[in-house]
Amino acid sequence: MPGTTPTGGPEPDGLPLVLARATVEAVEATGGFGGGVYLRSGTPGLLRLAVLAGLPVRLFRPWWRMHANRPFPVAEAYRSREGVHLADAEDAMRRFPQLMAGMPYPFGSLYVPVLHGQSVYGVLAVMRAPTPGSPVTAADRRRAHRTAARLGAALADLALHGAPVTWEGEPFGVQLPAGARVPVEPADPDRGRAAGRELDAERLALPG
């Protein structure tokens, strides 16, 4: 459960911490080098990147906003309520050529809808080294979907306590713990703050 105040409501920074924990857990569980969470915004059909871990936030500026009707894996996962799992650049180019056209290097990726009951809150994404000729394993898919399910439950709990679970601003960055499998340029430290505090990835772990 997210942190609460003595009165039983969520902590002021509960949403950023919940998002950061889920992102770090998903990246580590699937052997990734980066990841993030897109959340619904107040604009119907518009998703916003809320958190990005392991990668420089400014690099992804073209993808800070994602309309749900676009031909991108984040949008498809959100619309379909089904995961999108891309093994490598060839797989991504075949299914989503617009995605690869703007990326500086090849990668594999997983995009999993964040659900709870009938609510779709957003999409959890993980980027990792490509596995040419080999699909994303069932075990890694299960790990990503399990983390997304826990995130959905945590967001539902925040909403139950009256906290907003939409995103309107710029994304914040989270530095992954040492030992990420495929290190790339670290997240922008200027974006690693939310609610007036730096998010410490060493203590980000979802319960359960």
XYZ file of C-alpha atoms in Angstrom:
208
model
C 0.000 0.000 0.000
C 1.305 3.528 -0.646
C 2.499 5.518 2.330
C -0.197 7.230 4.384
C -0.453 10.132 6.773
C -1.669 9.681 10.389
C -5.186 10.523 9.172
C -5.173 7.619 6.728
C -4.774 9.620 3.529
C -1.937 9.199 1.046
C 1.352 10.994 1.508
C 1.754 14.172 -0.596
C 4.427 12.499 -2.735
C 2.728 9.110 -2.805
C 2.109 9.057 -6.554
C 5.721 9.785 -7.619
C 7.079 7.191 -5.220
C 4.616 4.534 -6.344
C 5.476 5.194 -9.986
C 9.218 5.143 -9.330
C 9.061 1.902 -7.372
C 7.121 0.136 -10.099
C 9.426 1.383 -12.839
C 12.603 0.290 -11.070
C 11.103 -3.092 -10.195
C 9.983 -3.738 -13.772
C 13.356 -2.746 -15.233
C 15.265 -4.965 -12.827
C 12.864 -7.917 -13.126
C 13.118 -8.049 -16.926
C 16.822 -7.246 -17.319
C 16.212 -3.781 -18.727
C 18.308 -0.642 -18.864
C 15.467 1.860 -18.666
C 11.755 2.241 -18.298
C 8.902 4.527 -17.461
C 5.204 4.941 -16.829
C 2.680 6.808 -18.928
C -0.437 7.990 -17.102
C -3.733 9.405 -18.256
C -3.948 13.171 -18.223
C -6.905 15.498 -17.783
C -7.212 15.666 -21.571
C -9.283 12.754 -22.897
C -7.176 10.373 -24.966
C -3.855 11.959 -23.998
C -1.227 10.035 -22.037
C 1.767 11.755 -20.446
C 5.110 10.266 -19.510
C 5.244 10.635 -15.725
C 8.530 8.932 -14.795
C 11.605 7.754 -16.672
C 14.308 5.610 -15.070
C 17.819 4.898 -16.316
C 17.647 7.234 -19.316
C 17.951 11.004 -19.820
C 14.507 12.569 -19.649
C 15.252 15.198 -22.295
C 16.181 12.502 -24.834
C 12.560 11.377 -24.752
C 11.006 14.816 -25.051
C 9.274 13.909 -28.370
C 7.460 11.144 -26.489
C 6.467 13.024 -23.351
C 2.927 13.187 -24.717
C 1.221 10.246 -26.400
C -2.258 10.301 -27.908
C -4.064 7.016 -27.430
C -4.978 6.806 -31.123
C -1.368 6.973 -32.371
C 0.373 3.972 -34.027
C 2.853 3.484 -31.165
C 3.209 0.540 -28.763
C 2.335 2.645 -25.701
C -0.926 3.718 -27.322
C -1.735 0.198 -28.524
C -1.173 -1.295 -25.063
C -3.437 1.361 -23.574
C -6.191 0.943 -26.178
C -6.153 -2.845 -26.311
C -5.543 -3.488 -22.597
C -3.006 -6.069 -23.796
C 0.774 -6.141 -23.525
C 3.023 -5.312 -26.479
C 6.352 -7.167 -26.424
C 9.055 -6.288 -28.958
C 12.173 -8.439 -29.096
C 14.384 -6.224 -31.245
C 14.549 -3.389 -33.768
C 13.347 -5.600 -36.622
C 10.274 -6.595 -34.647
C 9.606 -2.976 -33.718
C 10.169 -1.695 -37.264
C 7.762 -4.255 -38.668
C 4.995 -3.355 -36.239
C 5.728 0.264 -35.331
C 8.029 1.926 -37.877
C 7.303 5.386 -36.448
C 8.815 4.326 -33.128
C 12.183 3.277 -34.527
C 12.505 6.264 -36.870
C 13.282 8.566 -33.958
C 15.348 6.306 -31.706
C 19.148 6.648 -31.510
C 19.905 2.934 -30.943
C 18.223 -0.485 -31.270
C 16.512 -2.042 -28.282
C 13.942 -4.559 -27.140
C 10.926 -3.369 -25.163
C 7.781 -4.314 -23.272
C 4.660 -2.182 -22.861
C 2.080 -3.342 -20.342
C -1.248 -1.663 -19.522
C -1.663 -0.604 -15.909
C -5.080 -1.949 -14.965
C -7.243 -2.403 -11.912
C -10.770 -3.646 -12.356
C -12.293 -1.726 -15.249
C -9.860 1.180 -14.926
C -6.888 1.651 -17.267
C -4.526 4.124 -15.599
C -1.714 4.080 -18.119
C 1.149 1.962 -19.444
C 4.329 0.591 -17.880
C 7.228 0.446 -20.346
C 10.635 -1.255 -20.155
C 13.549 -0.898 -22.566
C 16.243 -3.542 -22.700
C 18.904 -5.060 -24.947
C 17.497 -6.601 -28.154
C 17.255 -10.361 -28.549
C 17.346 -10.852 -32.340
C 15.547 -13.971 -33.454
C 14.221 -14.734 -29.963
C 10.865 -13.418 -28.703
C 10.442 -11.918 -25.275
C 10.239 -14.898 -22.921
C 7.039 -15.851 -21.152
C 8.813 -15.405 -17.814
C 9.770 -11.808 -18.574
C 6.260 -11.080 -19.795
C 4.828 -12.436 -16.562
C 7.223 -10.345 -14.485
C 6.304 -7.167 -16.324
C 2.566 -7.870 -16.134
C 2.815 -8.759 -12.448
C 4.527 -5.461 -11.674
C 1.948 -3.550 -13.719
C -0.856 -5.286 -11.828
C 0.649 -4.251 -8.485
C 1.036 -0.716 -9.768
C -2.600 -0.692 -10.838
C -3.675 -1.802 -7.371
C -1.502 0.885 -5.768
C -2.963 3.582 -8.013
C -6.485 2.389 -7.235
C -5.662 2.680 -3.537
C -4.401 6.224 -4.015
C -7.554 7.116 -5.926
C -9.685 5.574 -3.178
C -8.070 7.976 -0.709
C -8.795 10.942 -2.936
C -5.330 11.399 -4.472
C -5.114 12.256 -8.187
C -3.746 9.466 -10.366
C -3.388 11.483 -13.548
C -0.310 13.386 -14.761
C -0.178 16.907 -16.162
C 3.434 18.066 -15.877
C 6.822 17.035 -17.204
C 8.246 13.594 -16.363
C 10.699 13.186 -13.521
C 13.802 11.025 -13.708
C 14.936 8.217 -11.440
C 18.495 6.893 -11.302
C 18.589 3.110 -11.367
C 20.548 1.276 -8.662
C 24.084 0.260 -9.532
C 24.230 -2.902 -11.609
C 21.623 -2.164 -14.265
C 22.380 -4.720 -16.963
C 22.872 -2.405 -19.921
C 24.011 0.980 -18.579
C 23.573 3.960 -20.867
C 23.731 7.676 -20.220
C 22.294 8.231 -16.720
C 19.014 9.938 -16.072
C 19.110 13.722 -15.963
C 19.777 14.566 -12.292
C 17.811 17.790 -12.628
C 14.715 15.685 -13.329
C 15.270 13.271 -10.436
C 13.195 15.283 -8.022
C 9.521 15.187 -7.259
C 7.540 16.853 -4.483
C 10.687 18.633 -3.368
C 12.797 15.515 -2.750
C 15.167 13.316 -4.717
C 13.893 9.811 -5.331
C 16.312 7.218 -3.980
C 16.120 4.102 -6.127
C 17.918 1.994 -3.511
C 14.757 1.976 -1.380
C 12.189 1.644 -4.141
C 10.499 -1.737 -3.750
C 6.828 -2.513 -4.185
C 5.267 -4.507 -1.348
C 3.917 -7.956 -2.033
